PDB file of C-alpha atoms in Angstrom:
ATOM      1  CA  UNK D 174      12.038  75.385  31.833  1.00 64.00           C
ATOM      2  CA  UNK D 175      14.203  73.587  29.466  1.00 63.00           C
ATOM      3  CA  UNK D 176      17.377  74.474  31.932  1.00 57.00           C
ATOM      4  CA  UNK D 177      15.405  73.177  34.792  1.00 54.00           C
ATOM      5  CA  UNK D 178      14.546  70.313  32.940  1.00 58.00           C
ATOM      6  CA  UNK D 179      18.369  69.382  32.434  1.00 52.00           C
ATOM      7  CA  UNK D 180      19.415  70.367  35.919  1.00 56.00           C
ATOM      8  CA  UNK D 181      16.443  68.229  37.040  1.00 54.00           C
ATOM      9  CA  UNK D 182      18.197  65.240  34.766  1.00 47.00           C
ATOM     10  CA  UNK D 183      21.398  65.904  35.443  1.00 50.00           C
ATOM     11  CA  UNK D 184      20.902  65.698  39.283  1.00 48.00           C
ATOM     12  CA  UNK D 185      18.728  62.368  38.908  1.00 48.00           C
ATOM     13  CA  UNK D 186      21.361  61.083  37.008  1.00 51.00           C
ATOM     14  CA  UNK D 187      24.266  61.975  39.383  1.00 53.00           C
ATOM     15  CA  UNK D 188      21.956  60.325  42.155  1.00 54.00           C
ATOM     16  CA  UNK D 189      21.717  57.034  40.193  1.00 57.00           C
ATOM     17  CA  UNK D 190      25.610  57.016  39.491  1.00 62.00           C
ATOM     18  CA  UNK D 191      26.170  57.253  43.469  1.00 79.00           C
ATOM     19  CA  UNK D 192      23.673  54.684  44.102  1.00 93.00           C
ATOM     20  CA  UNK D 193      25.520  52.376  41.848  1.00 95.00           C
ATOM     21  CA  UNK D 194      28.454  53.321  43.340  1.00 97.00           C
ATOM     22  CA  UNK D 195      26.956  52.932  47.216  1.00 97.00           C
ATOM     23  CA  UNK D 196      25.651  49.230  46.176  1.00 97.00           C
ATOM     24  CA  UNK D 197      29.054  48.213  44.689  1.00 98.00           C
ATOM     25  CA  UNK D 198      30.940  49.297  48.014  1.00 98.00           C
ATOM     26  CA  UNK D 199      28.530  47.325  49.475  1.00 98.00           C
ATOM     27  CA  UNK D 200      28.867  44.230  47.024  1.00 98.00           C
ATOM     28  CA  UNK D 201      32.673  44.671  47.323  1.00 98.00           C
ATOM     29  CA  UNK D 202      32.840  44.253  51.140  1.00 97.00           C
ATOM     30  CA  UNK D 203      30.386  41.046  51.141  1.00 97.00           C
ATOM     31  CA  UNK D 204      32.632  39.297  48.441  1.00 97.00           C
ATOM     32  CA  UNK D 205      35.567  40.284  50.125  1.00 96.00           C
ATOM     33  CA  UNK D 206      37.540  41.620  47.749  1.00 97.00           C
ATOM     34  CA  UNK D 207      39.625  43.912  50.600  1.00 97.00           C
ATOM     35  CA  UNK D 208      40.551  39.897  51.901  1.00 96.00           C
ATOM     36  CA  UNK D 209      43.467  39.462  49.175  1.00 96.00           C
ATOM     37  CA  UNK D 210      43.614  42.655  47.471  1.00 98.00           C
ATOM     38  CA  UNK D 211      44.563  44.898  50.069  1.00 98.00           C
ATOM     39  CA  UNK D 212      48.030  45.437  51.621  1.00 97.00           C
ATOM     40  CA  UNK D 213      48.464  43.592  54.727  1.00 97.00           C
ATOM     41  CA  UNK D 214      45.077  42.105  54.739  1.00 97.00           C
ATOM     42  CA  UNK D 215      45.895  38.194  54.107  1.00 94.00           C
ATOM     43  CA  UNK D 216      48.039  38.542  57.464  1.00 94.00           C
ATOM     44  CA  UNK D 217      45.952  40.458  59.738  1.00 95.00           C
ATOM     45  CA  UNK D 218      46.536  43.478  59.457  1.00 96.00           C
ATOM     46  CA  UNK D 219      45.309  45.311  56.477  1.00 97.00           C
ATOM     47  CA  UNK D 220      46.844  48.740  55.441  1.00 98.00           C
ATOM     48  CA  UNK D 221      44.524  51.116  54.742  1.00 97.00           C
ATOM     49  CA  UNK D 222      46.658  53.401  52.331  1.00 98.00           C
ATOM     50  CA  UNK D 223      46.909  50.169  50.282  1.00 98.00           C
ATOM     51  CA  UNK D 224      42.937  49.903  50.146  1.00 98.00           C
ATOM     52  CA  UNK D 225      42.501  47.366  47.587  1.00 98.00           C
ATOM     53  CA  UNK D 226      45.474  48.358  45.923  1.00 98.00           C
ATOM     54  CA  UNK D 227      46.849  44.762  45.631  1.00 98.00           C
ATOM     55  CA  UNK D 228      49.172  42.624  47.945  1.00 98.00           C
ATOM     56  CA  UNK D 229      52.503  41.974  48.138  1.00 97.00           C
ATOM     57  CA  UNK D 230      51.725  38.667  49.715  1.00 97.00           C
ATOM     58  CA  UNK D 231      50.508  36.254  46.910  1.00 96.00           C
ATOM     59  CA  UNK D 232      49.016  32.193  46.228  1.00 94.00           C
ATOM     60  CA  UNK D 233      51.113  29.814  45.481  1.00 94.00           C
ATOM     61  CA  UNK D 234      49.221  26.556  43.198  1.00 91.00           C
ATOM     62  CA  UNK D 235      50.691  24.025  42.494  1.00 89.00           C
ATOM     63  CA  UNK D 236      51.110  23.272  39.363  1.00 89.00           C
ATOM     64  CA  UNK D 237      50.457  26.884  37.789  1.00 91.00           C
ATOM     65  CA  UNK D 238      52.819  29.578  39.885  1.00 94.00           C
ATOM     66  CA  UNK D 239      52.289  32.534  42.157  1.00 95.00           C
ATOM     67  CA  UNK D 240      49.643  34.814  41.775  1.00 95.00           C
ATOM     68  CA  UNK D 241      50.090  38.042  43.794  1.00 97.00           C
ATOM     69  CA  UNK D 242      46.500  40.028  43.689  1.00 97.00           C
ATOM     70  CA  UNK D 243      46.653  43.109  41.573  1.00 97.00           C
ATOM     71  CA  UNK D 244      46.009  46.536  42.576  1.00 98.00           C
ATOM     72  CA  UNK D 245      42.022  47.525  42.088  1.00 98.00           C
ATOM     73  CA  UNK D 246      42.511  51.090  42.327  1.00 98.00           C
ATOM     74  CA  UNK D 247      42.441  53.155  38.894  1.00 98.00           C
ATOM     75  CA  UNK D 248      45.855  53.991  39.219  1.00 98.00           C
ATOM     76  CA  UNK D 249      46.624  54.045  35.466  1.00 98.00           C
ATOM     77  CA  UNK D 250      50.566  52.584  35.844  1.00 98.00           C
ATOM     78  CA  UNK D 251      49.638  50.065  38.561  1.00 98.00           C
ATOM     79  CA  UNK D 252      45.954  49.435  38.743  1.00 98.00           C
ATOM     80  CA  UNK D 253      42.716  49.227  36.623  1.00 98.00           C
ATOM     81  CA  UNK D 254      43.228  53.014  35.738  1.00 97.00           C
ATOM     82  CA  UNK D 255      43.466  52.336  31.646  1.00 97.00           C
ATOM     83  CA  UNK D 256      40.389  49.886  31.935  1.00 98.00           C
ATOM     84  CA  UNK D 257      36.611  50.276  31.389  1.00 98.00           C
ATOM     85  CA  UNK D 258      34.334  49.381  33.466  1.00 98.00           C
ATOM     86  CA  UNK D 259      32.716  46.804  30.540  1.00 98.00           C
ATOM     87  CA  UNK D 260      36.546  45.420  31.151  1.00 98.00           C
ATOM     88  CA  UNK D 261      36.033  44.598  34.919  1.00 98.00           C
ATOM     89  CA  UNK D 262      32.295  43.052  34.236  1.00 98.00           C
ATOM     90  CA  UNK D 263      33.908  40.993  31.562  1.00 97.00           C
ATOM     91  CA  UNK D 264      36.447  39.927  33.809  1.00 97.00           C
ATOM     92  CA  UNK D 265      34.742  39.466  37.065  1.00 95.00           C
ATOM     93  CA  UNK D 266      32.635  37.510  35.305  1.00 95.00           C
ATOM     94  CA  UNK D 267      34.357  35.149  32.494  1.00 95.00           C
ATOM     95  CA  UNK D 268      38.071  35.241  34.245  1.00 95.00           C
ATOM     96  CA  UNK D 269      39.805  37.186  31.456  1.00 96.00           C
ATOM     97  CA  UNK D 270      41.377  40.068  31.878  1.00 95.00           C
ATOM     98  CA  UNK D 271      40.938  42.548  28.427  1.00 96.00           C
ATOM     99  CA  UNK D 272      44.501  41.660  27.431  1.00 95.00           C
ATOM    100  CA  UNK D 273      43.113  37.765  26.958  1.00 95.00           C
ATOM    101  CA  UNK D 274      45.455  36.516  30.074  1.00 92.00           C
ATOM    102  CA  UNK D 275      43.402  34.359  32.422  1.00 92.00           C
ATOM    103  CA  UNK D 276      42.354  35.918  36.107  1.00 90.00           C
ATOM    104  CA  UNK D 277      44.343  33.971  38.848  1.00 88.00           C
ATOM    105  CA  UNK D 278      42.775  30.530  39.278  1.00 88.00           C
ATOM    106  CA  UNK D 279      42.137  31.379  42.938  1.00 88.00           C
ATOM    107  CA  UNK D 280      40.477  34.511  41.747  1.00 92.00           C
ATOM    108  CA  UNK D 281      36.497  32.982  42.391  1.00 94.00           C
ATOM    109  CA  UNK D 282      35.193  34.667  38.926  1.00 94.00           C
ATOM    110  CA  UNK D 283      33.268  31.665  38.458  1.00 95.00           C
ATOM    111  CA  UNK D 284      30.733  32.461  41.628  1.00 95.00           C
ATOM    112  CA  UNK D 285      31.195  35.949  40.401  1.00 96.00           C
ATOM    113  CA  UNK D 286      29.701  35.390  37.137  1.00 96.00           C
ATOM    114  CA  UNK D 287      26.393  34.939  38.829  1.00 96.00           C
ATOM    115  CA  UNK D 288      26.219  38.280  39.570  1.00 97.00           C
ATOM    116  CA  UNK D 289      23.559  40.408  37.539  1.00 97.00           C
ATOM    117  CA  UNK D 290      24.428  42.851  35.315  1.00 96.00           C
ATOM    118  CA  UNK D 291      23.148  45.381  37.805  1.00 97.00           C
ATOM    119  CA  UNK D 292      25.585  44.650  40.362  1.00 98.00           C
ATOM    120  CA  UNK D 293      28.244  43.989  38.182  1.00 98.00           C
ATOM    121  CA  UNK D 294      28.275  47.173  36.875  1.00 98.00           C
ATOM    122  CA  UNK D 295      27.753  48.882  40.462  1.00 98.00           C
ATOM    123  CA  UNK D 296      31.259  46.960  41.268  1.00 98.00           C
ATOM    124  CA  UNK D 297      32.947  48.115  38.144  1.00 98.00           C
ATOM    125  CA  UNK D 298      31.619  51.738  39.242  1.00 98.00           C
ATOM    126  CA  UNK D 299      32.764  51.164  42.710  1.00 98.00           C
ATOM    127  CA  UNK D 300      35.954  50.357  41.648  1.00 98.00           C
ATOM    128  CA  UNK D 301      36.659  53.389  39.655  1.00 98.00           C
ATOM    129  CA  UNK D 302      35.268  55.443  42.069  1.00 98.00           C
ATOM    130  CA  UNK D 303      38.360  54.988  44.589  1.00 98.00           C
ATOM    131  CA  UNK D 304      41.510  57.091  44.377  1.00 98.00           C
ATOM    132  CA  UNK D 305      43.894  55.735  42.811  1.00 98.00           C
ATOM    133  CA  UNK D 306      47.302  54.339  44.123  1.00 98.00           C
ATOM    134  CA  UNK D 307      49.991  54.059  43.130  1.00 98.00           C
ATOM    135  CA  UNK D 308      50.888  50.562  44.554  1.00 98.00           C
ATOM    136  CA  UNK D 309      53.230  47.515  42.162  1.00 97.00           C
ATOM    137  CA  UNK D 310      52.445  43.895  43.315  1.00 97.00           C
ATOM    138  CA  UNK D 311      55.071  41.323  42.280  1.00 97.00           C
ATOM    139  CA  UNK D 312      54.143  39.449  38.968  1.00 95.00           C
ATOM    140  CA  UNK D 313      53.142  36.182  38.314  1.00 93.00           C
ATOM    141  CA  UNK D 314      55.592  33.700  39.037  1.00 94.00           C
ATOM    142  CA  UNK D 315      55.820  30.628  36.962  1.00 94.00           C
ATOM    143  CA  UNK D 316      55.764  27.177  38.996  1.00 92.00           C
ATOM    144  CA  UNK D 317      59.547  26.719  38.689  1.00 94.00           C
ATOM    145  CA  UNK D 318      60.265  30.276  39.154  1.00 95.00           C
ATOM    146  CA  UNK D 319      62.100  31.618  42.178  1.00 95.00           C
ATOM    147  CA  UNK D 320      59.827  33.644  43.978  1.00 94.00           C
ATOM    148  CA  UNK D 321      60.019  37.102  44.421  1.00 94.00           C
ATOM    149  CA  UNK D 322      58.126  37.953  47.795  1.00 96.00           C
ATOM    150  CA  UNK D 323      55.820  35.857  49.953  1.00 95.00           C
ATOM    151  CA  UNK D 324      53.136  33.821  49.442  1.00 95.00           C
ATOM    152  CA  UNK D 325      50.343  31.283  50.887  1.00 93.00           C
ATOM    153  CA  UNK D 326      50.739  27.965  49.429  1.00 90.00           C
ATOM    154  CA  UNK D 327      47.434  26.040  48.244  1.00 76.00           C
ATOM    155  CA  UNK D 328      48.202  22.199  49.044  1.00 79.00           C
ATOM    156  CA  UNK D 329      46.009  19.574  47.486  1.00 74.00           C
ATOM    157  CA  UNK D 330      45.906  16.477  49.940  1.00 79.00           C
ATOM    158  CA  UNK D 331      47.327  13.278  48.522  1.00 73.00           C
TER     159      UNK D 331
END
């Protein structure tokens, strides 16, 4: 009976985790994470092989530099593979990476900070469930540095 009880608990835990991943997939879709973080999406040609694997097209923000959307897959070298779910939740809510650096100013973390605990954890669970994709994106480029790749300009009206 104890074995059956443990088996039932394992199945229930698995179903809850699966529900969180499905909820996270839904949230990532409506939060439009793919619009910036999928290769080719910023030019209207999202590449399924680079789904949430970052972009080689960045955003130029006057006075801040050029920011390239990073790889959100769990690849340990180029993505979130070394981040815990808690790290992902904290970044989504505070705009701060585990290493203390700020996320790009165009990342709408202030809006995502309003996610419920359950929804923020679902997003993290979904991102951790993705197949890892090795995909380097260009580094952040300072405002006075030469851009290493194409970027969209954010222009303030004067």
